[in-house]
mmCIF file of C-alpha atoms in Angstrom:
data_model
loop_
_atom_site.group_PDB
_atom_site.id
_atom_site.type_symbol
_atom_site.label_atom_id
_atom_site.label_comp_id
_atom_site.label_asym_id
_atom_site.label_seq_id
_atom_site.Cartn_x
_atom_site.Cartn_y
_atom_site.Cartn_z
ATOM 1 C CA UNK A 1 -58.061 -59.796 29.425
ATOM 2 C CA UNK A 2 -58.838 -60.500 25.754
ATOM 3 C CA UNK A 3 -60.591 -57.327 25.205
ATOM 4 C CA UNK A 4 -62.909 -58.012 22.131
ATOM 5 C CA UNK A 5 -62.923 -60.726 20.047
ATOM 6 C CA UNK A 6 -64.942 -61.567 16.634
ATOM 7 C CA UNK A 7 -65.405 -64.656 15.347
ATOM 8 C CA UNK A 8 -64.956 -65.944 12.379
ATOM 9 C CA UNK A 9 -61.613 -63.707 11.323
ATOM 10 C CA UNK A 10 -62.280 -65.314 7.946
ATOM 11 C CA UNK A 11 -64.912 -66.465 6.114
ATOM 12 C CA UNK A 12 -66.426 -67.378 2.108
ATOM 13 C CA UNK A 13 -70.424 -67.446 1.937
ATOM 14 C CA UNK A 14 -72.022 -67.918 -1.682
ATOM 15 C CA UNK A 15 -74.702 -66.109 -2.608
ATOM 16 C CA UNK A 16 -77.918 -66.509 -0.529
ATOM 17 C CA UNK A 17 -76.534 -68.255 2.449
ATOM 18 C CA UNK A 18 -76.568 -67.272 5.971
ATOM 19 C CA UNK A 19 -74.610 -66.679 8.549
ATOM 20 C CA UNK A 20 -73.907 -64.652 12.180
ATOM 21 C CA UNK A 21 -70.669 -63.091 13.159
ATOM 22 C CA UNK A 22 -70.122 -62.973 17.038
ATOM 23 C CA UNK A 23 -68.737 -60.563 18.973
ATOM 24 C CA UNK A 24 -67.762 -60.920 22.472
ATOM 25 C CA UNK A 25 -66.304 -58.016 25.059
ATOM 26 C CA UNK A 26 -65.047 -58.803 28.237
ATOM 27 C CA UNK A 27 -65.103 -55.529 29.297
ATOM 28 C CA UNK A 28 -68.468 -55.227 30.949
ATOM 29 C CA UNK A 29 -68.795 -52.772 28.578
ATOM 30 C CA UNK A 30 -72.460 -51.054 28.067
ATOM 31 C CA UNK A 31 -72.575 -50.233 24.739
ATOM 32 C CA UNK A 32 -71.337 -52.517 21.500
ATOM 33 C CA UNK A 33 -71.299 -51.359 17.652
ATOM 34 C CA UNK A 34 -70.971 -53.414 14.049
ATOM 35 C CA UNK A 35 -69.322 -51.556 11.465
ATOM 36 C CA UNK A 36 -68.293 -52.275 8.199
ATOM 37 C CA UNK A 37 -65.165 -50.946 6.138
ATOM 38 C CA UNK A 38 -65.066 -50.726 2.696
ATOM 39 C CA UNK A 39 -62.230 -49.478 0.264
ATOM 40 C CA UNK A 40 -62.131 -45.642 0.194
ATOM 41 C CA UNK A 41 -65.112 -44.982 2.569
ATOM 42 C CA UNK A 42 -64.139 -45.592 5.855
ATOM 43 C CA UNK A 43 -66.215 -47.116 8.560
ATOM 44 C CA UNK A 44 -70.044 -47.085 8.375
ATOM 45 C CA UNK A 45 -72.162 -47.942 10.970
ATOM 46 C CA UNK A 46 -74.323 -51.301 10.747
ATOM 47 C CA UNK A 47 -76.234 -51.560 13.924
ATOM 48 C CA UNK A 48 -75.213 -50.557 17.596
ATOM 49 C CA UNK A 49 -76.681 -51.117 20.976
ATOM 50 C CA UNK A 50 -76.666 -49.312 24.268
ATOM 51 C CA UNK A 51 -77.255 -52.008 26.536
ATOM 52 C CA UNK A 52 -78.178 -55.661 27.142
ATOM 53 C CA UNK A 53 -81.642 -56.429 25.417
ATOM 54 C CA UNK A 54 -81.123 -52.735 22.771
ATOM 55 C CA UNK A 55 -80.790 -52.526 19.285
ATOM 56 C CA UNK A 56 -80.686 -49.961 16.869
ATOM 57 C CA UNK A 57 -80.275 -48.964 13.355
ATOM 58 C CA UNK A 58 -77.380 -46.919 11.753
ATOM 59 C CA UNK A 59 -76.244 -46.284 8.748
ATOM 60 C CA UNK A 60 -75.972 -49.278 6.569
ATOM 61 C CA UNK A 61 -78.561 -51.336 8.468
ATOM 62 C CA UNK A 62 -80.252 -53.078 5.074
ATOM 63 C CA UNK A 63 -79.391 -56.851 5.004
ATOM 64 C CA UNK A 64 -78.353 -57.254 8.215
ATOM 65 C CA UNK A 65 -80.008 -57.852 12.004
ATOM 66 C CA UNK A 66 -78.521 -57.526 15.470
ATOM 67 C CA UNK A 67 -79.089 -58.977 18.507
ATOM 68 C CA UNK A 68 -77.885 -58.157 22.328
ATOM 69 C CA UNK A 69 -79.360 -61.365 24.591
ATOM 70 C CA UNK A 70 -76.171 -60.869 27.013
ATOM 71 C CA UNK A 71 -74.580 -57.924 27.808
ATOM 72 C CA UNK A 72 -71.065 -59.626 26.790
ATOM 73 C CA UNK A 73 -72.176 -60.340 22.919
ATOM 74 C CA UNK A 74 -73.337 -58.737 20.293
ATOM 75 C CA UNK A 75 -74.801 -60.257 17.258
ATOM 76 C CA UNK A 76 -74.619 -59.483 13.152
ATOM 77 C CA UNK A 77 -76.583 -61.531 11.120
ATOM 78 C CA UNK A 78 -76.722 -62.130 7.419
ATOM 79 C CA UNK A 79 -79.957 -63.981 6.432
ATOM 80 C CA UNK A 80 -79.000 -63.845 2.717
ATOM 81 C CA UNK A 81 -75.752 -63.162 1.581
ATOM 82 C CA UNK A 82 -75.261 -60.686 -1.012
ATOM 83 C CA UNK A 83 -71.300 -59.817 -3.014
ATOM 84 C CA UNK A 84 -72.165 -56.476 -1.898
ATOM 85 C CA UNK A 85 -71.678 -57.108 1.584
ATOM 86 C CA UNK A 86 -68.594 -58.199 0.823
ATOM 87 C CA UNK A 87 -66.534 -56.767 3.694
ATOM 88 C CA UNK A 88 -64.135 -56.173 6.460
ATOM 89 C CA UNK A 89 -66.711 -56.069 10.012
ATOM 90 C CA UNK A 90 -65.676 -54.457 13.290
ATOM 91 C CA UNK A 91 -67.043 -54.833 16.045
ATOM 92 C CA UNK A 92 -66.288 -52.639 18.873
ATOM 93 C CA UNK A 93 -67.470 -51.640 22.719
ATOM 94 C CA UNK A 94 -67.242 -48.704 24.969
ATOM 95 C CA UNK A 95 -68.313 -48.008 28.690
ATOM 96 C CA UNK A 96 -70.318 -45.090 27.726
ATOM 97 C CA UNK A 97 -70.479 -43.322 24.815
ATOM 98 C CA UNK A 98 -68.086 -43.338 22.032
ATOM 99 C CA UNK A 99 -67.843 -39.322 22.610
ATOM 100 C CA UNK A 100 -67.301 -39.974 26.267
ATOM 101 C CA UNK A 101 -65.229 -42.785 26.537
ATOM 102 C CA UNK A 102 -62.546 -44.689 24.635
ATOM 103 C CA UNK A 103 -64.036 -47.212 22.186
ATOM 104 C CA UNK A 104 -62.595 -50.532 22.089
ATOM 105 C CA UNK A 105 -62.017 -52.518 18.709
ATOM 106 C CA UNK A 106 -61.762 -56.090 17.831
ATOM 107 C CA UNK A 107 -59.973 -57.142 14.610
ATOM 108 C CA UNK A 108 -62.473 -57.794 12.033
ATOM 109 C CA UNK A 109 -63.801 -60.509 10.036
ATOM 110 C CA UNK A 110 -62.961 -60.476 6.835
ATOM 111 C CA UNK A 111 -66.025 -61.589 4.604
ATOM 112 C CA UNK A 112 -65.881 -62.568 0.862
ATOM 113 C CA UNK A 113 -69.837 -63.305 -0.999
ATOM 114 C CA UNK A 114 -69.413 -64.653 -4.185
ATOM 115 C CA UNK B 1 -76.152 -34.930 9.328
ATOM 116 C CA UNK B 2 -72.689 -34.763 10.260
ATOM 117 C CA UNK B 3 -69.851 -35.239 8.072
ATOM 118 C CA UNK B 4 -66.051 -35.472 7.970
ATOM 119 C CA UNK B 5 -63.629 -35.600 5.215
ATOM 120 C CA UNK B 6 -59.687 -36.415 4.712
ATOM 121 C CA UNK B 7 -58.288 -34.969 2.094
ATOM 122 C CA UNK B 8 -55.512 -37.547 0.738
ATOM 123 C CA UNK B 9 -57.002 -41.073 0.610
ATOM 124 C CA UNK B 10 -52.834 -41.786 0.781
ATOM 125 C CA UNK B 11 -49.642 -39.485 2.485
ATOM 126 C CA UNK B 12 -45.944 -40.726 2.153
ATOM 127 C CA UNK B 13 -43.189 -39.222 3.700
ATOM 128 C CA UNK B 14 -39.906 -39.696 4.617
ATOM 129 C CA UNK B 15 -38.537 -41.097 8.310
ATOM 130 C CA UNK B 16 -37.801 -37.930 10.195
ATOM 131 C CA UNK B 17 -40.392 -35.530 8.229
ATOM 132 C CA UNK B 18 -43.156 -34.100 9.548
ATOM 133 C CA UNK B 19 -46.476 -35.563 9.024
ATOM 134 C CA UNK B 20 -49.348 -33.790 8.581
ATOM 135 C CA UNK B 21 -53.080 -35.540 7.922
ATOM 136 C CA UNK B 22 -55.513 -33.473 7.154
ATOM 137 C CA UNK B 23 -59.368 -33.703 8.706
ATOM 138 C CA UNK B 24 -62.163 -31.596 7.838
ATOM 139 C CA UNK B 25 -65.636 -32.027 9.602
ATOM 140 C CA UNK B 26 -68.977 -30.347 9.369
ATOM 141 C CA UNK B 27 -71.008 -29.719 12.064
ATOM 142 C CA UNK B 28 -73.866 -27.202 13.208
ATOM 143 C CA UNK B 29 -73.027 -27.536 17.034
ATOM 144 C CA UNK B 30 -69.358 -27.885 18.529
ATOM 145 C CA UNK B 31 -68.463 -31.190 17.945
ATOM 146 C CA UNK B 32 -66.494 -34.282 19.528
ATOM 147 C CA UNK B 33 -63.716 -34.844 17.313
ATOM 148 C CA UNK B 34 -61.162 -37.776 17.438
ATOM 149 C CA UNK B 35 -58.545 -39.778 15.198
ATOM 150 C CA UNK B 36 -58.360 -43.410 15.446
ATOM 151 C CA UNK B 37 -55.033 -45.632 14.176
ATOM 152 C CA UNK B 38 -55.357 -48.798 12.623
ATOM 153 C CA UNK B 39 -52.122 -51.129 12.102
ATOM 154 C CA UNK B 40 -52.248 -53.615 9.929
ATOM 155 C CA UNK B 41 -54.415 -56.445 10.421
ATOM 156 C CA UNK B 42 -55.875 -54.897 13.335
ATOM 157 C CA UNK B 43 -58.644 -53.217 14.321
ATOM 158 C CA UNK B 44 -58.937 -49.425 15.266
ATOM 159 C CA UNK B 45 -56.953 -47.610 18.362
ATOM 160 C CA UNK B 46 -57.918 -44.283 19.836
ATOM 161 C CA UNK B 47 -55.095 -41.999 19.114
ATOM 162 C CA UNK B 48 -56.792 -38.924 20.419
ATOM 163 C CA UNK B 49 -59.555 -37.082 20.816
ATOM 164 C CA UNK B 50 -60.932 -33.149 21.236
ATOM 165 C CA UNK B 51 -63.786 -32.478 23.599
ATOM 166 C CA UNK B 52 -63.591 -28.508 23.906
ATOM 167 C CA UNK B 53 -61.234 -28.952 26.894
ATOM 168 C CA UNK B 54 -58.132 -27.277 24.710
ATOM 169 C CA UNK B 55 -57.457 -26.435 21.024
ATOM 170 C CA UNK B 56 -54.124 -28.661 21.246
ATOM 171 C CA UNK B 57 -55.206 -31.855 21.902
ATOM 172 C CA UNK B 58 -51.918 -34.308 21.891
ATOM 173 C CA UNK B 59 -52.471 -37.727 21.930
ATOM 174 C CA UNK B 60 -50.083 -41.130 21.737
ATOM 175 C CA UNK B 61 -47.005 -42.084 20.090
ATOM 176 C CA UNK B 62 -46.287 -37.847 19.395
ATOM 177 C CA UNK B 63 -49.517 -37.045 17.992
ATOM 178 C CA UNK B 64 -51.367 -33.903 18.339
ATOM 179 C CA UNK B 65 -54.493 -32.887 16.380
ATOM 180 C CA UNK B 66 -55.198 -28.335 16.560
ATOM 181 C CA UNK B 67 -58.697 -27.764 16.239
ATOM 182 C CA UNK B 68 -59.509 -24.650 14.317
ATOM 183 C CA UNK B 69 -62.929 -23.912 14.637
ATOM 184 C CA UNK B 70 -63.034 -20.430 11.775
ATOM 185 C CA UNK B 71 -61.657 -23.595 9.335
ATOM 186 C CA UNK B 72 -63.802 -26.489 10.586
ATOM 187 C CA UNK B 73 -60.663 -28.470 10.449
ATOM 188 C CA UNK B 74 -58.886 -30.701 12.975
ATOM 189 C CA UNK B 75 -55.606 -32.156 11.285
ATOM 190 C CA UNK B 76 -53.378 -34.390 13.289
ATOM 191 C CA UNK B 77 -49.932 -33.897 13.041
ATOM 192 C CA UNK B 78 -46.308 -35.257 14.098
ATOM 193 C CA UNK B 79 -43.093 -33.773 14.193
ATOM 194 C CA UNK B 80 -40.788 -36.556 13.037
ATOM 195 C CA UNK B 81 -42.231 -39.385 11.165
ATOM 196 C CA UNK B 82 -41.089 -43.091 12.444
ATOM 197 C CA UNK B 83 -41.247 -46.463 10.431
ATOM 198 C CA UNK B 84 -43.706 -47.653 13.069
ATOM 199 C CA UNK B 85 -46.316 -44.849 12.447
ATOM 200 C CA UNK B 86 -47.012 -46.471 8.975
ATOM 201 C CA UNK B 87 -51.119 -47.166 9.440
ATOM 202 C CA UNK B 88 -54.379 -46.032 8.430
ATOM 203 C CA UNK B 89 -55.820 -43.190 9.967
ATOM 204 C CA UNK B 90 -59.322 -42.079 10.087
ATOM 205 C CA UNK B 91 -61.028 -38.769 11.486
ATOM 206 C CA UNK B 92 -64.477 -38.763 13.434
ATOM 207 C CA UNK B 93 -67.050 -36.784 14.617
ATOM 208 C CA UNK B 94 -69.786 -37.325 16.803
ATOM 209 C CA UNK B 95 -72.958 -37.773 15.353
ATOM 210 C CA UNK B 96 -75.707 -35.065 16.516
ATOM 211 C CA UNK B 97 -78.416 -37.491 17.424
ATOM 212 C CA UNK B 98 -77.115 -37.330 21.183
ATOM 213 C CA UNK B 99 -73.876 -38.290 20.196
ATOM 214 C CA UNK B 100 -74.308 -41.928 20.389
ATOM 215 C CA UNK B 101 -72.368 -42.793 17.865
ATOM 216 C CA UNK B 102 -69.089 -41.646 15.191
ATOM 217 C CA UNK B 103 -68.896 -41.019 11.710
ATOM 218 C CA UNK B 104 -65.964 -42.208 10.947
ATOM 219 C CA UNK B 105 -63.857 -40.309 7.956
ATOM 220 C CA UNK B 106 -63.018 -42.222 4.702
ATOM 221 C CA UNK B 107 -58.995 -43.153 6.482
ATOM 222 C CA UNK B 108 -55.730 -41.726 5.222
ATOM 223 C CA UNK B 109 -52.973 -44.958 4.588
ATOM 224 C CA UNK B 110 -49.449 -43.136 5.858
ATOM 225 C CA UNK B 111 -46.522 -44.333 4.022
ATOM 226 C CA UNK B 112 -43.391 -44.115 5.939
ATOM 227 C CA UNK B 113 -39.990 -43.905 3.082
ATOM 228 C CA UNK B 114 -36.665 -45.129 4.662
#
């Protein structure tokens, strides 16, 4: 049972470039979340869903797009890279709501823009 | 919008002290309230959460966490700090849009001292 996973853990993009982080539960879990942590302010929500085919916006959502084709993988896209979304991204999942029921975490990617 | 804040970005103490993290949230309605771990290099682990149940909410590892509702506060606490303990810790609240989601706290890195 691997839980969640994230792929890339690592990864450099220069300025401009693209690239999609993936984030796979095997948890038949209904709802999935991108967040990104940042020195001295926590974890901010990117983009979450609530179920296969669902996205929606949270708190950072500029820059970035989400998508949920399968119910096992969520998504995060960066059409254009920008240093300020330089980052640590988790991606987690939960059976219900995060209020409701534990939320599961993977490890992160670690993403440097320059 | 909901809100939570940690006062000390970072807490030392010595093994065998007490440990005390402080969490303070705003809210208009009775919130969900949790703390999440995160070792390092990994992502984040439910360490316990309140849902009205009981004031004294204990959770892994020795935790507890009082919620005081007159202070709007819901510190986490443990008797007798261990090496292993050494993490970030962050405080959330559920969001009041029908608490789909956390807001996470800006974390807390505890510093365990031989």
């Amino acid at each position: 049972n691997a839980g969640v996973t994230q792929t890339p853990k690592f990864r450099v993009l220069k300025t401009g470039q693209s690239m999609t982080l993936l984030c796979a539960q095997d948890m038949n879990h209904e709802y999935m979340y991108w967040y990104r942590q940042d020195p001295g302010m926590g974890l901010r929500l990117i983009h979450y869903s609530v179920g296969e085919g669902t996205t929606a916006k949270g708190e950072v959502p500029d820059g970035y797009n989400v998508s949920r084709l399968k119910k096992q993988n969520f998504l995060l896209g960066l059409e254009s890279a920008a240093p300020s979304q330089t980052s640590v991204y988790f991606c987690a999942s939960s059976y219900r709501r995060m209020v409701d029921t534990e939320a599961f975490f993977g490890q992160g990617t670690r993403l440097t823009v320059v | 919008a909901q809100s939570v804040t940690q006062l000390g970005s970072h807490v030392s103490v010595s093994e065998g002290a007490l440990v005390l993290l402080r969490c303070n949230y705003s809210s208009s309605v009775p919130p969900y309230l949790f703390w999440y771990v995160q070792y390092p290099n990994q992502g984040l682990q439910l360490l316990l959460k309140y849902t009205s149940a009981a004031t004294l909410v204990k959770g892994i590892n020795g935790f507890e966490a009082e919620f005081k509702k007159s202070e709007t506060s819901f510190h986490l606490t443990k008797p007798s700090a261990h090496m292993s303990d050494a993490a970030e810790y962050f405080c959330a609240v559920s969001d009041q849009e029908g608490a789909q989601k956390l807001v996470f706290g800006q974390g807390t890195r505890l510093t365990i001292n031989p």
